[in-house]
Every structure is written in structure tokens, then in C-alpha cells.
Short mmCIF file of C-alpha atoms and ligand atoms in Angstrom, two decimals:
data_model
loop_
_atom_site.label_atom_id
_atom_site.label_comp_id
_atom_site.label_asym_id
_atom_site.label_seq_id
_atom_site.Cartn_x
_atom_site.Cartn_y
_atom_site.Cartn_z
CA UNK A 591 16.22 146.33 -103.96
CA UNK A 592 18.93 148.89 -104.69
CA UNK A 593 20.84 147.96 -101.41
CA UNK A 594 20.66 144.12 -103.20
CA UNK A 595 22.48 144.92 -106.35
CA UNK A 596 25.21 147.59 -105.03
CA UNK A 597 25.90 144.54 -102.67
CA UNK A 598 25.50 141.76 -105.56
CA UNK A 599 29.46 141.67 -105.88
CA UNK A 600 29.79 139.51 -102.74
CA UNK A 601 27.73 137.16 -104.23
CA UNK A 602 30.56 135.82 -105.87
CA UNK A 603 33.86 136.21 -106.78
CA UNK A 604 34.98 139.23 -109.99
CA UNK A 605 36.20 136.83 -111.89
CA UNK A 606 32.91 134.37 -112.50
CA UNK A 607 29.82 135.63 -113.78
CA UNK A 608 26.26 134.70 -112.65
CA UNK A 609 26.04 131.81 -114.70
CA UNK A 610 29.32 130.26 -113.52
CA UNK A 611 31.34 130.79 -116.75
CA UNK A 612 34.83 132.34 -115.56
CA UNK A 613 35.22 136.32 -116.79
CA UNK A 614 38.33 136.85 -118.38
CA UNK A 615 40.03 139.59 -117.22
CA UNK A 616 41.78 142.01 -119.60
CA UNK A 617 43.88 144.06 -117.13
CA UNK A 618 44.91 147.64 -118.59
CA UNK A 619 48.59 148.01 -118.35
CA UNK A 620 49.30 150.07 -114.80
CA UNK A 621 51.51 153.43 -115.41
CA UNK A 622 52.56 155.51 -112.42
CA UNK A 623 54.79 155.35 -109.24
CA UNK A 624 54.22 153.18 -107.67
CA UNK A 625 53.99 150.38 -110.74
CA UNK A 626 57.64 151.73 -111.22
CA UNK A 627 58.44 151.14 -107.83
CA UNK A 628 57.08 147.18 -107.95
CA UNK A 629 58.75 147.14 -111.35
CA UNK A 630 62.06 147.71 -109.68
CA UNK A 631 61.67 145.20 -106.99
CA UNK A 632 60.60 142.62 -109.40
CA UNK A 633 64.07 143.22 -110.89
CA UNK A 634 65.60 142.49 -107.52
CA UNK A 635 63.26 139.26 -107.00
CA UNK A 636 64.32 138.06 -110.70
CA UNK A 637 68.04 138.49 -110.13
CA UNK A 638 68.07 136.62 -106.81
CA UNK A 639 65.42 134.05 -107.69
CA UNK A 640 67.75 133.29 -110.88
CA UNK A 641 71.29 133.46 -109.37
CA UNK A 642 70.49 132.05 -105.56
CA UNK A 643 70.95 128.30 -106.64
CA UNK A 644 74.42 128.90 -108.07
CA UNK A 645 75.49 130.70 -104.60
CA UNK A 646 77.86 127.81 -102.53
CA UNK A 647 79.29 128.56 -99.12
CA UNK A 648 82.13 126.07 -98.29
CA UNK A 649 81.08 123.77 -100.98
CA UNK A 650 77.10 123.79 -100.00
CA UNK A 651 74.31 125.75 -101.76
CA UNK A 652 73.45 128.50 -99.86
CA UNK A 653 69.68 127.46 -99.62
CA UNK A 654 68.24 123.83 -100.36
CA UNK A 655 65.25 122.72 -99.71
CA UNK A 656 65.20 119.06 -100.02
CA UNK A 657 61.88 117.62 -99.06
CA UNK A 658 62.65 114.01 -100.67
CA UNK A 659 65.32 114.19 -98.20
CA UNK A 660 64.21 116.42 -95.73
CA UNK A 661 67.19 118.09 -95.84
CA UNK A 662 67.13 121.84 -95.39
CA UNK A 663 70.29 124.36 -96.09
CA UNK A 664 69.40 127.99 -95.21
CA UNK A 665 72.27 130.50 -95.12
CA UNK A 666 74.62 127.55 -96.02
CA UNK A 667 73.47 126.07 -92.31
CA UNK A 668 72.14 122.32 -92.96
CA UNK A 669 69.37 121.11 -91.10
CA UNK A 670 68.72 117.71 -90.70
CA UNK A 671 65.59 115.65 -89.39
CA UNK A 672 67.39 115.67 -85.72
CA UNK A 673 66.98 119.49 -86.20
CA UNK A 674 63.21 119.63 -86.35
CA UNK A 675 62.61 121.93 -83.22
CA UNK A 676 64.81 124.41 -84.46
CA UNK A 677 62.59 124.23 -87.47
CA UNK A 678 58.85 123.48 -86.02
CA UNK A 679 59.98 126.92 -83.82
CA UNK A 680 61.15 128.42 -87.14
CA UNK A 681 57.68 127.85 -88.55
CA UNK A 682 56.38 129.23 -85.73
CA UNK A 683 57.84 132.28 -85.42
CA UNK A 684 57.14 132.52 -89.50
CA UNK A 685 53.51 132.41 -88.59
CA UNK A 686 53.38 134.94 -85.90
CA UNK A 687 55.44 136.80 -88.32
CA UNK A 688 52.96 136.33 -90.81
CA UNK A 689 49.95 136.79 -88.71
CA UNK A 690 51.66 140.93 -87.38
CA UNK A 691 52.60 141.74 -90.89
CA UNK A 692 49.55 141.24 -91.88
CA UNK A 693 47.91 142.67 -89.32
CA UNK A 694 49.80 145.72 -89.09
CA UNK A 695 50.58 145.86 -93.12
CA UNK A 696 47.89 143.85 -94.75
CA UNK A 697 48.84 142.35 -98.08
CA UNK A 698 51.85 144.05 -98.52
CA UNK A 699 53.54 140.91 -98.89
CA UNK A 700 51.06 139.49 -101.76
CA UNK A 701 51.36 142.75 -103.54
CA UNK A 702 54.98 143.34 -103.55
CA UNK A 703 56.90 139.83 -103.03
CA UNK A 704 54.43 137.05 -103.55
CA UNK A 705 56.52 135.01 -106.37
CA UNK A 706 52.75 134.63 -108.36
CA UNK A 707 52.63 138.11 -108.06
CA UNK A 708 55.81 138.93 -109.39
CA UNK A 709 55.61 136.34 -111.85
CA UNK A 710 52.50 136.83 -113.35
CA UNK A 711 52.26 140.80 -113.31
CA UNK A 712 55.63 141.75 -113.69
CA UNK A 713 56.72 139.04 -116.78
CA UNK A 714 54.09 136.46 -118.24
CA UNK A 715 51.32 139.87 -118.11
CA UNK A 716 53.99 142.05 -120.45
CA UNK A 717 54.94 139.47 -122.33
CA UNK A 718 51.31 139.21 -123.28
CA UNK A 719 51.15 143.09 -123.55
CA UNK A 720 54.49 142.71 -125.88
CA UNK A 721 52.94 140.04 -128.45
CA UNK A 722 48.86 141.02 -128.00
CA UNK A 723 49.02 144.25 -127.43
CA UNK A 724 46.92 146.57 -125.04
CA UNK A 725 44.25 145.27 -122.88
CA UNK A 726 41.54 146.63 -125.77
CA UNK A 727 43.49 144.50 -128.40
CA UNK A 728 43.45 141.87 -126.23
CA UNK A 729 39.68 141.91 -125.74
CA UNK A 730 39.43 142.22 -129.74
CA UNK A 731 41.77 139.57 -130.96
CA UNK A 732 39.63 137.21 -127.70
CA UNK A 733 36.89 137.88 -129.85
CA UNK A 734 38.03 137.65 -133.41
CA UNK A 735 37.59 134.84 -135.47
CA UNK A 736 40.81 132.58 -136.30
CA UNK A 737 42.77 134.47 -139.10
CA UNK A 738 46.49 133.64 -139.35
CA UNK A 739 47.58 136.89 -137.45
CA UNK A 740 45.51 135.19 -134.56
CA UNK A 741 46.81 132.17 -134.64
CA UNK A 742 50.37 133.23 -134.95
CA UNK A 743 49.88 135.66 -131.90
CA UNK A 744 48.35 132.91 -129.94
CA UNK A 745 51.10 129.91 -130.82
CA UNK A 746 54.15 132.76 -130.18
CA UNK A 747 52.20 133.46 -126.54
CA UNK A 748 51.71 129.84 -125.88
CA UNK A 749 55.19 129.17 -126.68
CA UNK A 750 57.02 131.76 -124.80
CA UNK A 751 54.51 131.20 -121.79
CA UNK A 752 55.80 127.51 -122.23
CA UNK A 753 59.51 128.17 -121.96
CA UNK A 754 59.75 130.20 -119.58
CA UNK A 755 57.32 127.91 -117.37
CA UNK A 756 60.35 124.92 -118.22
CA UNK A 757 63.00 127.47 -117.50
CA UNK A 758 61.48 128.49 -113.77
CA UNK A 759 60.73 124.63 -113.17
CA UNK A 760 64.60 124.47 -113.90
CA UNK A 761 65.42 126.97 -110.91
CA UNK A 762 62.76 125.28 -109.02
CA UNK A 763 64.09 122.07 -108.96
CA UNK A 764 67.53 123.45 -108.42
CA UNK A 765 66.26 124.76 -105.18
CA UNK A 766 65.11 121.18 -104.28
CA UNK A 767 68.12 119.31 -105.51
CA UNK A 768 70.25 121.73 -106.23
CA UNK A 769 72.04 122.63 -109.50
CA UNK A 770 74.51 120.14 -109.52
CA UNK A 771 72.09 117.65 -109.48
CA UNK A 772 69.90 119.51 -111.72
CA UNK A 773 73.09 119.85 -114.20
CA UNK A 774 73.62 115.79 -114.34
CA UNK A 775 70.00 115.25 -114.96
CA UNK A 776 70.39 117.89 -117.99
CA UNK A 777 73.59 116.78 -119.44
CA UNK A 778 73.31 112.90 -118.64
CA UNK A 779 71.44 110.41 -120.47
CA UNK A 780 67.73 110.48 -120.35
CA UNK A 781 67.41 107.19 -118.84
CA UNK A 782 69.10 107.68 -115.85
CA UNK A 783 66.79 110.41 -114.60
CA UNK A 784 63.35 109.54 -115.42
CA UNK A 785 62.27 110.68 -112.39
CA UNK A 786 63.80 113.92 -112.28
CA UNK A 787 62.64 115.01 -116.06
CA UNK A 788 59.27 113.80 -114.84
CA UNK A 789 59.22 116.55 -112.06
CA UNK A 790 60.57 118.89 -114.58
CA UNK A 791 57.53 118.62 -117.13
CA UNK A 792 55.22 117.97 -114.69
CA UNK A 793 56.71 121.47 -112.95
CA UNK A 794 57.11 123.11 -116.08
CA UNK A 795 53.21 122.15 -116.91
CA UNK A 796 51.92 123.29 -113.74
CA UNK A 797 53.67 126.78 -113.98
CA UNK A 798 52.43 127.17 -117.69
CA UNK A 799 48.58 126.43 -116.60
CA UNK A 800 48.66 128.97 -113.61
CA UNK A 801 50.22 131.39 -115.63
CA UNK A 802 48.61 130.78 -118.99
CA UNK A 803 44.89 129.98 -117.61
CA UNK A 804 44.62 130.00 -113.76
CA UNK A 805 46.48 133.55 -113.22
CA UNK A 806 44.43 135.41 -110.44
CA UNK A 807 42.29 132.19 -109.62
CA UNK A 808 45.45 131.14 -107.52
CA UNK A 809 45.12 134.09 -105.46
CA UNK A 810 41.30 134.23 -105.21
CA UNK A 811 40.62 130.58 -104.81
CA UNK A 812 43.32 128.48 -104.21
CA UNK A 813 45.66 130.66 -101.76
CA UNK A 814 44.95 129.77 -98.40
CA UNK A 815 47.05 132.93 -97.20
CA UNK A 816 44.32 135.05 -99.22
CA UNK A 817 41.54 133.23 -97.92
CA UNK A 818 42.82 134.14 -94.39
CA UNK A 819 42.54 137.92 -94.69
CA UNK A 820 39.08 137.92 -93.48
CA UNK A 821 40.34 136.86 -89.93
CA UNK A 822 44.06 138.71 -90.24
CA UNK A 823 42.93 141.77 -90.92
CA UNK A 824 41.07 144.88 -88.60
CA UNK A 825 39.63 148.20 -89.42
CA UNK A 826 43.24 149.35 -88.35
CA UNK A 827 44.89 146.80 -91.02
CA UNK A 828 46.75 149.12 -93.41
CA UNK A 829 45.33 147.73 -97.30
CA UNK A 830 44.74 149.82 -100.53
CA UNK A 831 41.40 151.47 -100.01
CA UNK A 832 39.35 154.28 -101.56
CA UNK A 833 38.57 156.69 -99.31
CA UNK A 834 34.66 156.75 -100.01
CA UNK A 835 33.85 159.94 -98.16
CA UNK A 836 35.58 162.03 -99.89
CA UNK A 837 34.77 160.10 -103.12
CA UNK A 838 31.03 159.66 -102.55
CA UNK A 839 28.31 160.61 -104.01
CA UNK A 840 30.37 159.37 -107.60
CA UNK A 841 29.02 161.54 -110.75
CA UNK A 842 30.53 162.08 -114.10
CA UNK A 843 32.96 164.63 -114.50
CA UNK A 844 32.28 168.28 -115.05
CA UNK A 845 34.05 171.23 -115.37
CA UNK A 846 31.24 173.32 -113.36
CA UNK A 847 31.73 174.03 -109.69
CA UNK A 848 29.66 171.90 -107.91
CA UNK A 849 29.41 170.88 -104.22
CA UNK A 850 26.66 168.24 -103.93
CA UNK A 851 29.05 165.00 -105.27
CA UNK A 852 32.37 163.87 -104.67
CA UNK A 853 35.80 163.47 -106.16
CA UNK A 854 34.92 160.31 -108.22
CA UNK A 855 33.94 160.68 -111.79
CA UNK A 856 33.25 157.16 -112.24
CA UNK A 857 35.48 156.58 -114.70
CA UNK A 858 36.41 153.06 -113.56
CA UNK A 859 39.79 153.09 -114.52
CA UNK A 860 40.79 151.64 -111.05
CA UNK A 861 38.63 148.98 -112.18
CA UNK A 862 39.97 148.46 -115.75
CA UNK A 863 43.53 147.98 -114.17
CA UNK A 864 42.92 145.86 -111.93
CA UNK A 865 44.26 142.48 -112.41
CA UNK A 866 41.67 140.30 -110.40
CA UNK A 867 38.56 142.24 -111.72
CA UNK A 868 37.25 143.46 -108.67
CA UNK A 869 35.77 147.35 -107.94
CA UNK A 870 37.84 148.70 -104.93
CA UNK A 871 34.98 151.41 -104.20
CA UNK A 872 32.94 148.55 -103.05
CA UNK A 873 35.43 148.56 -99.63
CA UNK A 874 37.88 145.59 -98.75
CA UNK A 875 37.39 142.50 -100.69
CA UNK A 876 39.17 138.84 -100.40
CA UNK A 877 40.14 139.65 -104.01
CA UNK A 878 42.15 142.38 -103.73
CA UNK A 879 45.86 141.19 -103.69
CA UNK A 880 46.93 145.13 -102.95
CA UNK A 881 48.93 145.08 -106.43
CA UNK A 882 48.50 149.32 -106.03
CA UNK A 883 47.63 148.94 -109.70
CA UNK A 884 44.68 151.22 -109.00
CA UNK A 885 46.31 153.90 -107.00
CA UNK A 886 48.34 154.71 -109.65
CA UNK A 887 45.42 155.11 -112.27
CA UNK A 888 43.00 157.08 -109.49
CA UNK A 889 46.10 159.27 -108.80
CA UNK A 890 46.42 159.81 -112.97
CA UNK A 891 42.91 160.89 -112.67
CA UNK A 892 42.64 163.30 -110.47
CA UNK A 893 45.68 165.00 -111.62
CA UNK A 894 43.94 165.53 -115.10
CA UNK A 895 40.98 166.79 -112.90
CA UNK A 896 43.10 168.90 -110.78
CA UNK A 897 42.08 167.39 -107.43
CA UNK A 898 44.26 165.61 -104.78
CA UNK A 899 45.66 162.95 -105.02
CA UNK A 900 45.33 159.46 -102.44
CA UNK A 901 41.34 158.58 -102.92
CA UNK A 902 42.33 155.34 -103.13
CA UNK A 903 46.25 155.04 -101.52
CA UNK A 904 47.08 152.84 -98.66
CA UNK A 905 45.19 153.59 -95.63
CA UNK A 906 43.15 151.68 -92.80
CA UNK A 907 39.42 151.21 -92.60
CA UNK A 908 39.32 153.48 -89.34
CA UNK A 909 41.35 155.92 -90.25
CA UNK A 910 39.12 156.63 -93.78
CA UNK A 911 36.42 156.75 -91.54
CA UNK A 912 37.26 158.59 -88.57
CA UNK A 913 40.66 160.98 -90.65
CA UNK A 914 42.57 159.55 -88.81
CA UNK A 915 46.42 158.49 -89.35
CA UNK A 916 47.57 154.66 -89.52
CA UNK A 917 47.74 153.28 -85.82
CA UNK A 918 50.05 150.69 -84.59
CA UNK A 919 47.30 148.95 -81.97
CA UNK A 920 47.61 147.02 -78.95
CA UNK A 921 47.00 143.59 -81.11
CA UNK A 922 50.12 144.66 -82.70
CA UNK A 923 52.36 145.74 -80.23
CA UNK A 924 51.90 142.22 -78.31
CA UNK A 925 52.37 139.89 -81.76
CA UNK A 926 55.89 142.33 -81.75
CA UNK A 927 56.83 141.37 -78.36
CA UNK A 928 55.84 137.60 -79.27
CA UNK A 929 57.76 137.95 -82.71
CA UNK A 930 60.83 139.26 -80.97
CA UNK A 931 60.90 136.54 -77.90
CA UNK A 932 60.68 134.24 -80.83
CA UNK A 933 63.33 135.29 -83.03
CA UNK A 934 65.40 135.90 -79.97
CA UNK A 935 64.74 132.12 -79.15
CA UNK A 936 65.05 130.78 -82.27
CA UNK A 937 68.51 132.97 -82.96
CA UNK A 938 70.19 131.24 -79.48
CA UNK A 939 69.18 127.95 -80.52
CA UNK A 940 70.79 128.33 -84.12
CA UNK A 941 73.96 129.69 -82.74
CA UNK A 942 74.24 127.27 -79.80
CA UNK A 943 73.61 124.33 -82.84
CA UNK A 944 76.41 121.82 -82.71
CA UNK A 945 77.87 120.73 -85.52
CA UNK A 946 77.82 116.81 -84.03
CA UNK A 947 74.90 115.19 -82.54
CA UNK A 948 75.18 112.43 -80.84
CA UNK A 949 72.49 110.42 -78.62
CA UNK A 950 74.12 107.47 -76.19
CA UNK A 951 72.14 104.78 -74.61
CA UNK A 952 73.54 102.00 -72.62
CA UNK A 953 72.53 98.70 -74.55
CA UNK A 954 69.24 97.79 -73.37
CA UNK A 955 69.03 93.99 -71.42
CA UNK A 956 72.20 94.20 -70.47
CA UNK A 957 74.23 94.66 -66.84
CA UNK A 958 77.63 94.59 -66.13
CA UNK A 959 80.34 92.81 -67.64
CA UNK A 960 83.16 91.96 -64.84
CA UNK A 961 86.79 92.17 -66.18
CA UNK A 962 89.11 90.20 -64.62
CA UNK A 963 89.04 91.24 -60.71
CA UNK A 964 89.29 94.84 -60.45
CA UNK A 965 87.73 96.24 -63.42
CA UNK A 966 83.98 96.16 -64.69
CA UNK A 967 82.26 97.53 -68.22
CA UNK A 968 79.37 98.41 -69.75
CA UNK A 969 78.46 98.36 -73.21
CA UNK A 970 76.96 101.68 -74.74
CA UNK A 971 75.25 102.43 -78.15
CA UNK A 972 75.79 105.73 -79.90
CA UNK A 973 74.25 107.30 -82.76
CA UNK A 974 75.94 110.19 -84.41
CA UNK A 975 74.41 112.84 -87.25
CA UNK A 976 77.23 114.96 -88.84
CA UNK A 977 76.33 118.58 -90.32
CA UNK A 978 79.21 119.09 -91.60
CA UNK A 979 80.73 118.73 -95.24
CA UNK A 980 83.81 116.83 -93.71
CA UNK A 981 84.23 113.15 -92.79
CA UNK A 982 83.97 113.07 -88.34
CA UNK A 983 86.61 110.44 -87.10
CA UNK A 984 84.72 110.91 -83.75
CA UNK A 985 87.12 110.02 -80.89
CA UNK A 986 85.06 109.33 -77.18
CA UNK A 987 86.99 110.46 -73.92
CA UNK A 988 85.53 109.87 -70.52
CA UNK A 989 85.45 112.93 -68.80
CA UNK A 990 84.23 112.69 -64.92
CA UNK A 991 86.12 109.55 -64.18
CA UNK A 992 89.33 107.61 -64.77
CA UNK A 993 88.45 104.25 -66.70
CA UNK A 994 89.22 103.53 -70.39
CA UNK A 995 86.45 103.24 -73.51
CA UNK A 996 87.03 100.47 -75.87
CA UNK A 997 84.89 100.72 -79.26
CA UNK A 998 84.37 97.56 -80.98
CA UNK A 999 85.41 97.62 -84.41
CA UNK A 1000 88.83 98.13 -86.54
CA UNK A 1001 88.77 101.67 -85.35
CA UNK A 1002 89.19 103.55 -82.27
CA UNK A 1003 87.00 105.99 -83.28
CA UNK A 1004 83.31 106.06 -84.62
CA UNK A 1005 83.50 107.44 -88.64
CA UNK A 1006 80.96 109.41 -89.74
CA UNK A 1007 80.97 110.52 -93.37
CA UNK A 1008 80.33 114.22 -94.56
CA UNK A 1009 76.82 115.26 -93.58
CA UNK A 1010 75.76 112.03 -92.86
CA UNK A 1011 75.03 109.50 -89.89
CA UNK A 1012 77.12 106.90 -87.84
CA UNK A 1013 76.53 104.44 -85.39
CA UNK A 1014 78.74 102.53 -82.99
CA UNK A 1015 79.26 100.09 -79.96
CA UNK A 1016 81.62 100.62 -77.46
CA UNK A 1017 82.66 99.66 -73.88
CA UNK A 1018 83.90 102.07 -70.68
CA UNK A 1019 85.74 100.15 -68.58
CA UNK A 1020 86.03 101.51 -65.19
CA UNK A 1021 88.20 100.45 -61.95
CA UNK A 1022 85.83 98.83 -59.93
CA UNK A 1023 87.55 100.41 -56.53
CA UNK A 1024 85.33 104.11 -57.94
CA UNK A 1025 82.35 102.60 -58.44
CA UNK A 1026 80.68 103.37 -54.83
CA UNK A 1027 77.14 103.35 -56.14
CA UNK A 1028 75.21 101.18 -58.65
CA UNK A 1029 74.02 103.48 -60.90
CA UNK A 1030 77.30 106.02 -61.45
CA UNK A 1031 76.71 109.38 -63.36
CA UNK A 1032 79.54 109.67 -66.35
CA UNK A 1033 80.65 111.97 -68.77
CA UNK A 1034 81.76 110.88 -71.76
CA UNK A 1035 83.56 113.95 -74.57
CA UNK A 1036 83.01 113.74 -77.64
CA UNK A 1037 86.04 114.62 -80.10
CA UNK A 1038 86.74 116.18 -83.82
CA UNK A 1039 90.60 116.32 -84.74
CA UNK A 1040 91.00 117.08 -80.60
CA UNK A 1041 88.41 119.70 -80.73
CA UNK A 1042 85.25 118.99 -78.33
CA UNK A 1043 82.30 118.91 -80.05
CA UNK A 1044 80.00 117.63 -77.67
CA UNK A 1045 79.75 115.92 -74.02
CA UNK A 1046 76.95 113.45 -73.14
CA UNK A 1047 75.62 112.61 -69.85
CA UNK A 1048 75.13 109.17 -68.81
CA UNK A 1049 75.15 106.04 -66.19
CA UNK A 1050 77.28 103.18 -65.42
CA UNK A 1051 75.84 100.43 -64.14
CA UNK A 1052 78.21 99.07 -61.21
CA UNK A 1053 78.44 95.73 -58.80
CA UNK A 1054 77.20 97.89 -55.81
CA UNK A 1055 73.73 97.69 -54.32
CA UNK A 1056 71.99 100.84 -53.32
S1 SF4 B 1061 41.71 146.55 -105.98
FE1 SF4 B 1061 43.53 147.73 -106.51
S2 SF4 B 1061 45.13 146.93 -105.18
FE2 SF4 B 1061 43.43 145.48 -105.11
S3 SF4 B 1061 43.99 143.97 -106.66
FE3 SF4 B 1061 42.67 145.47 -107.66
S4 SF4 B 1061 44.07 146.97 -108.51
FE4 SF4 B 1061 45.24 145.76 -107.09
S1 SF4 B 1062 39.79 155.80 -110.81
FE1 SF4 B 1062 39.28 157.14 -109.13
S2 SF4 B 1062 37.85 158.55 -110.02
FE2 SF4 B 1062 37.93 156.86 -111.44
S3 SF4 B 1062 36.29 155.49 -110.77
FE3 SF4 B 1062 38.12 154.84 -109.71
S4 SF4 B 1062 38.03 155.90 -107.76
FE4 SF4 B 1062 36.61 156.97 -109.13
#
């Protein structure tokens, strides 16, 4: 019966109670080191999160991430649709990478970088501390009927919580569009970007319920990197833990010497900080986003009771259990050597990335075309994507044989606008006294101002039989 209710918390999650209802949580303001030390990274996060969409590199954001039209820019690099096994192996290695980090590290990342994280507990959760007050006067003024004071605290929240939600959807979208675009929607009339100020609200509305209402829900419910943990993680898995044998048996503080219980009073201040509700004496839990926040108040604790500090710090399940140090394991060492052939991969195929694509295909149905009596041509199709920023007056040499190309059109080369695509028909003409077998192998250069961008492989189809 007893084992049943010290085990009722995985029943369900901290933050509803047994009849459903969702438990508010009032999470105590975090003071100590290592609350500092996420402080100053959140500093870090904010000034890149707010200044990355003005950075240009040769006239092109340095990151874009245009899903309507599935263009990507990362380190000023563009990546187009013809890209996409650069990217799928991109998104592979990001998993692996995911899947050792956590492994090896646990939720570091959701802790210390997640942008909810960082959002909600290191700016929406003061400014709530800065116009409600403490965690107590939170719980109060929850409970207090609707004076004026209430409802002014409540409409200031609710209005700050509201503009900053429109001003983060406004360095969202810039990420998607970019700012310039983002600029013309904000400075031109209203009519020609109904779409766009759509996204913004409906943005701006969806940031101000997760961080107004939904908070830790996100991270307990809806994250599917959270929900994951359960399989990602081992007993070797560093996460924030509290070391329960030197803790256990818990008893109220007291000043005389005793040897029969541990180092935790039962205070529950780890528990009172903690921002998704849960008690991190009852071992590793889903809910547990490893914000530290309790570390910090455990450590304040047992300096006031003159013990050591670390029962609860960042440690793995084996090495509470057995005193041992953190381990890097066998599992990890070969996700490392996977990682690393992966980035090495990935890193030759995005510096071997040509700046012109092009794909040529002889037009289908069709032979030979005899000119006159010594020459013959075939008639090729070629499509072109251009990654640069510059216009591509692409000029096509052959390079294996002596013949001539002819490309139907006004121009003698195939124009290709600035990061865009081109298309083109276009003859080779060869001498038929070299063509000594029917299908013959060609090169054909591909050139940029006389620079080479590219050569393509291909056949010519020729009057001889095999
Ligand atoms: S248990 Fe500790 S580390 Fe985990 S979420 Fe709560 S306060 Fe943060
Ligand atoms: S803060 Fe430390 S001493 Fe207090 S209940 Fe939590 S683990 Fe025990």
C-alpha cells in the first residue's frame, strides 16, 4: 500500500492532478550558480536570436529558412531543392548527433539552449516575477478575488506577455523570409500582405498561449524530443539526479548528531523551484527538463546545514549507485565514430558543392540530324539551377571532341538569373569522319565568365551501327 503511493507520481504527469484539472505551477525564483551561469547564456541566445536576421554575407542573410520556398541559407551557403542529399545527410547526422548528446549528456540541450527554455525561464518567468511578485504572491493574488490591483497586475502581464510574443513572431518570420521582406510587409500597405500579417498574428498568438498558458506542457506533453528520453537515455546518461543514498532515509532537520537518516531534511525546496512541478527524489522522470533549478536550491541547503554539497548535481544513474565517476560507454564511443564519419561526409560534400548545376539529357524520340554530308547533330536539353546571387550567362564547350554546339535561341549562351533556374536547347554538331561508334561518349564544359564550373558526361548518337 505504501509502495502504491510513494510510486503514485507516475501515475500521471506533476502538472495534472487526480481529477484531471491542470496544477498550476508557482515556480520559486532559482538563486545560485549555476542559475547565474544559464542566466548568462540566455544573454548570449537573446543577442544572437535578435541580431542573426540582420547578418548578410555578400548580399544574402546569413541563415534563411524558407520552407514556402524550400529554400535554405545556412552560413550564407544557399541550398536549393537540387541540394536535398546534402540536406537529408545533414538531418541525419543532426540525429545521430542528437541521439550521442543525449546519450552521453542527457538533457543538457533542453536545459541550457532549448529556445522554450530560454524563453520561458529566462524572460516571460521574470517578467512575471517583476509585475506579480514572488512565487507566494503569485499563489495569493491566483487566489484573490478581483480588486483593481488584480486586475491591473493581470492586464500589465497579459500585455507585456503579448508584445513580446508579436515582437519574437517578428524575428521568426524574419528567419523564414527574411527581414527585408519582413520590413516591406511592416512599412507597406496592409493590403498587400495579408498573408504575411496573418502569419504574424497567428505567430504572435501561438507564442503568447505557450508562454502565457501552455509553459511546461510543451515540454511534458507536446515535445517529442522529451518524450524520447525514455529510449535515449541509460543508467550511464549524465541528467540532474539526487543522489538518494546519501540522502535517504529523509527526516526533518536537527541540530543533534544523529546517524540513523540521511542528508535530506525534506524541506522540498528542490521541489518548490522547480518549474515543471515534479519531485527529483523520486529518480529520473520524463518531466524533468534538467533546468539545474534544483541543484542550486539543494546546494543552498546544505550549506545552511553545513553538509556537502552535490545531493542532487549532475551525475549518472550508475554512478549514484555504484560511486562511481561519469563513464563515456561503448554505446557512446561508436555513435562518436558514426557522428564523425558523418560530419566528415557531410563537410566534403559541402565543400565539393558547385555553385552551377546542371543536368543534360539528349531530347528524348529523337536520332540524328544529318548536316549537309560530313557533319551530323544531336539535339540536347539542359536544365541549370544557379546558387549564386549573380546572373550565369552559361557558355557550353565540348570538351573530348572537336565539333561545334549551337544553342537555339538569340543567345549563345543559356541565362540563368541570380539564384534561380534556366533551361535550354541546343545542338553539338560533330564531323561525321570521328564518329566510329553509334553511341559516342562526350564531354561537354560548362562555363561562368571563362571559369569552369562544371563538366557533364554524355552520348552522341552517330550514323554507325555497332
Ligand atoms: S527536477 Fe530539477 S532539473 Fe529537473 S526540471 Fe525540476 S528543477 Fe529542473
Ligand atoms: S532541497 Fe535537498 S534537502 Fe531539501 S528536500 Fe530537496 S533534496 Fe532534500
Amino acid at each position: 500500500m505504501l509502495k502504491e503511493k510513494e510510486e503514485s507520481f507516475r501515475d500521471r504527469i506533476a502538472t495534472i492532478d487526480e481529477s484531471g484539472k491542470r496544477n498550476w505551477i508557482f515556480a520559486q525564483k532559482p538563486k545560485g550558480k549555476w542559475y547565474s551561469a544559464r542566466t548568462y547564456i540566455s544573454w548570449f541566445f537573446f543577442i544572437m536570436f535578435f541580431t542573426l536576421p540582420f547578418i548578410y554575407v555578400h548580399g544574402r542573410p546569413l541563415f534563411l529558412f524558407d520552407v514556402t520556398q524550400a529554400k535554405f541559407i545556412l552560413f550564407g551557403k544557399v541550398f536549393w531543392p537540387q541540394d536535398f542529399f546534402i540536406f537529408g545527410l545533414a538531418m541525419i547526422t543532426f540525429i545521430v548527433f542528437i541521439v550521442l548528446f543525449t546519450a552521453a549528456f542527457g538533457r543538457l540541450f533542453c536545459g541550457w539552449v532549448c529556445p522554450q527554455t530560454i524563453f520561458m525561464e529566462m524572460f516571460f518567468r521574470k517578467i512575471e516575477y517583476f509585475i506579480e511578485g514572488s512565487a507566494a504572491e503569485q499563489k495569493l493574488l491566483a487566489k484573490a478575488p478581483w480588486t483593481g490591483k488584480k486586475i491591473f497586475k493581470k492586464v500589465s502581464k497579459h500585455s507585456v506577455f503579448f508584445f513580446f510574443s508579436f515582437i519574437i513572431a517578428n524575428f521568426f518570420l524574419a528567419y523564414v523570409i527574411g527581414v527585408k521582406e519582413l520590413g516591406k510587409i511592416i512599412t507597406e500597405p496592409v493590403k498587400d500582405h495579408i498573408g504575411g500579417l496573418l502569419s504574424l498574428l497567428v505567430f504572435s498568438g501561438i507564442f503568447y498561449a505557450v508562454y502565457a498558458f501552455f509553459r511546461e506542457q510543451a515540454c511534458t506533453v507536446v515535445c517529442p524530443y522529451g518524450r524520447l528520453q525514455g529510449v535515449l537515455l541509460d543508467r550511464n546518461s549524465m541528467i540532474v539526479a539526487y543522489d538518494h543514498k546519501r540522502g535517504e532515509p529523509r527526516n526533518k532537520f536537527t541540530k543533534k548528531a544523529t546517524t540513523d537518516h540521511g542528508d535530506c531534511i525534506d524541506c522540498m525546496q528542490c521541489v518548490k523551484v522547480c518549474p515543471t512541478g515534479i519531485d527529483i527524489r523520486n529518480g529520473t522522470q520524463m518531466e524533468c527538463v534538467g533546468c539545474t533549478a534544483c541543484i542550486d536550491a539543494c546546494d543552498a541547503i546544505m550549506k545552511k546545514i553545513n553538509k556537502p554539497l552535490g545531493l542532487i548535481s549532475y551525475a549518472s544513474e550508475n554512478g549514484i549507485e555504484n560511486r562511481e565517476p561519469l563513464k563515456y560507454t561503448g554505446r557512446m564511443k561508436l555513435y562518436t565514430v558514426l557522428l564523425s564519419i558523418l560530419v566528415i561526409i557531410l563537410g566534403f560534400l559541402l565543400f565539393t558543392r558547385k555553385d552551377v548545376d546542371a543536368t543534360i539529357i539528349r531530347t528524348p524520340g529523337m536520332l540524328y540530324q544529318q548536316r549537309g554530308t560530313d557533319s551530323v547533330s544531336n539535339l540536347y536539353n539542359i536544365k541549370v539551377a544557379n546558387k549564386t546571387i549573380d546572373k550565369v550567362p552559361l557558355q557550353l564547350k565540348l570538351e573530348n571532341v572537336s565539333g561545334k554546339i549551337e544553342i537555339i535561341g538569340e543567345h549563345h549562351f543559356i541565362a540563368v538569373k541570380e539564384e534561380g533556374q534556366g533551361a535550354g536547347t541546343f545542338f553539338v554538331i560533330l564531323p561525321t569522319n570521328i564518329i566510329h561508334q553509334r553511341k559516342l561518349p562526350i564531354k561537354i564544359g560548362l562555363y561562368n565568365g571563362g571559369e569552369k564550373e562544371d563538366e557533364i558526361s554524355t552520348n552522341f548518337l552517330g550514323p554507325v551501327a555497332e
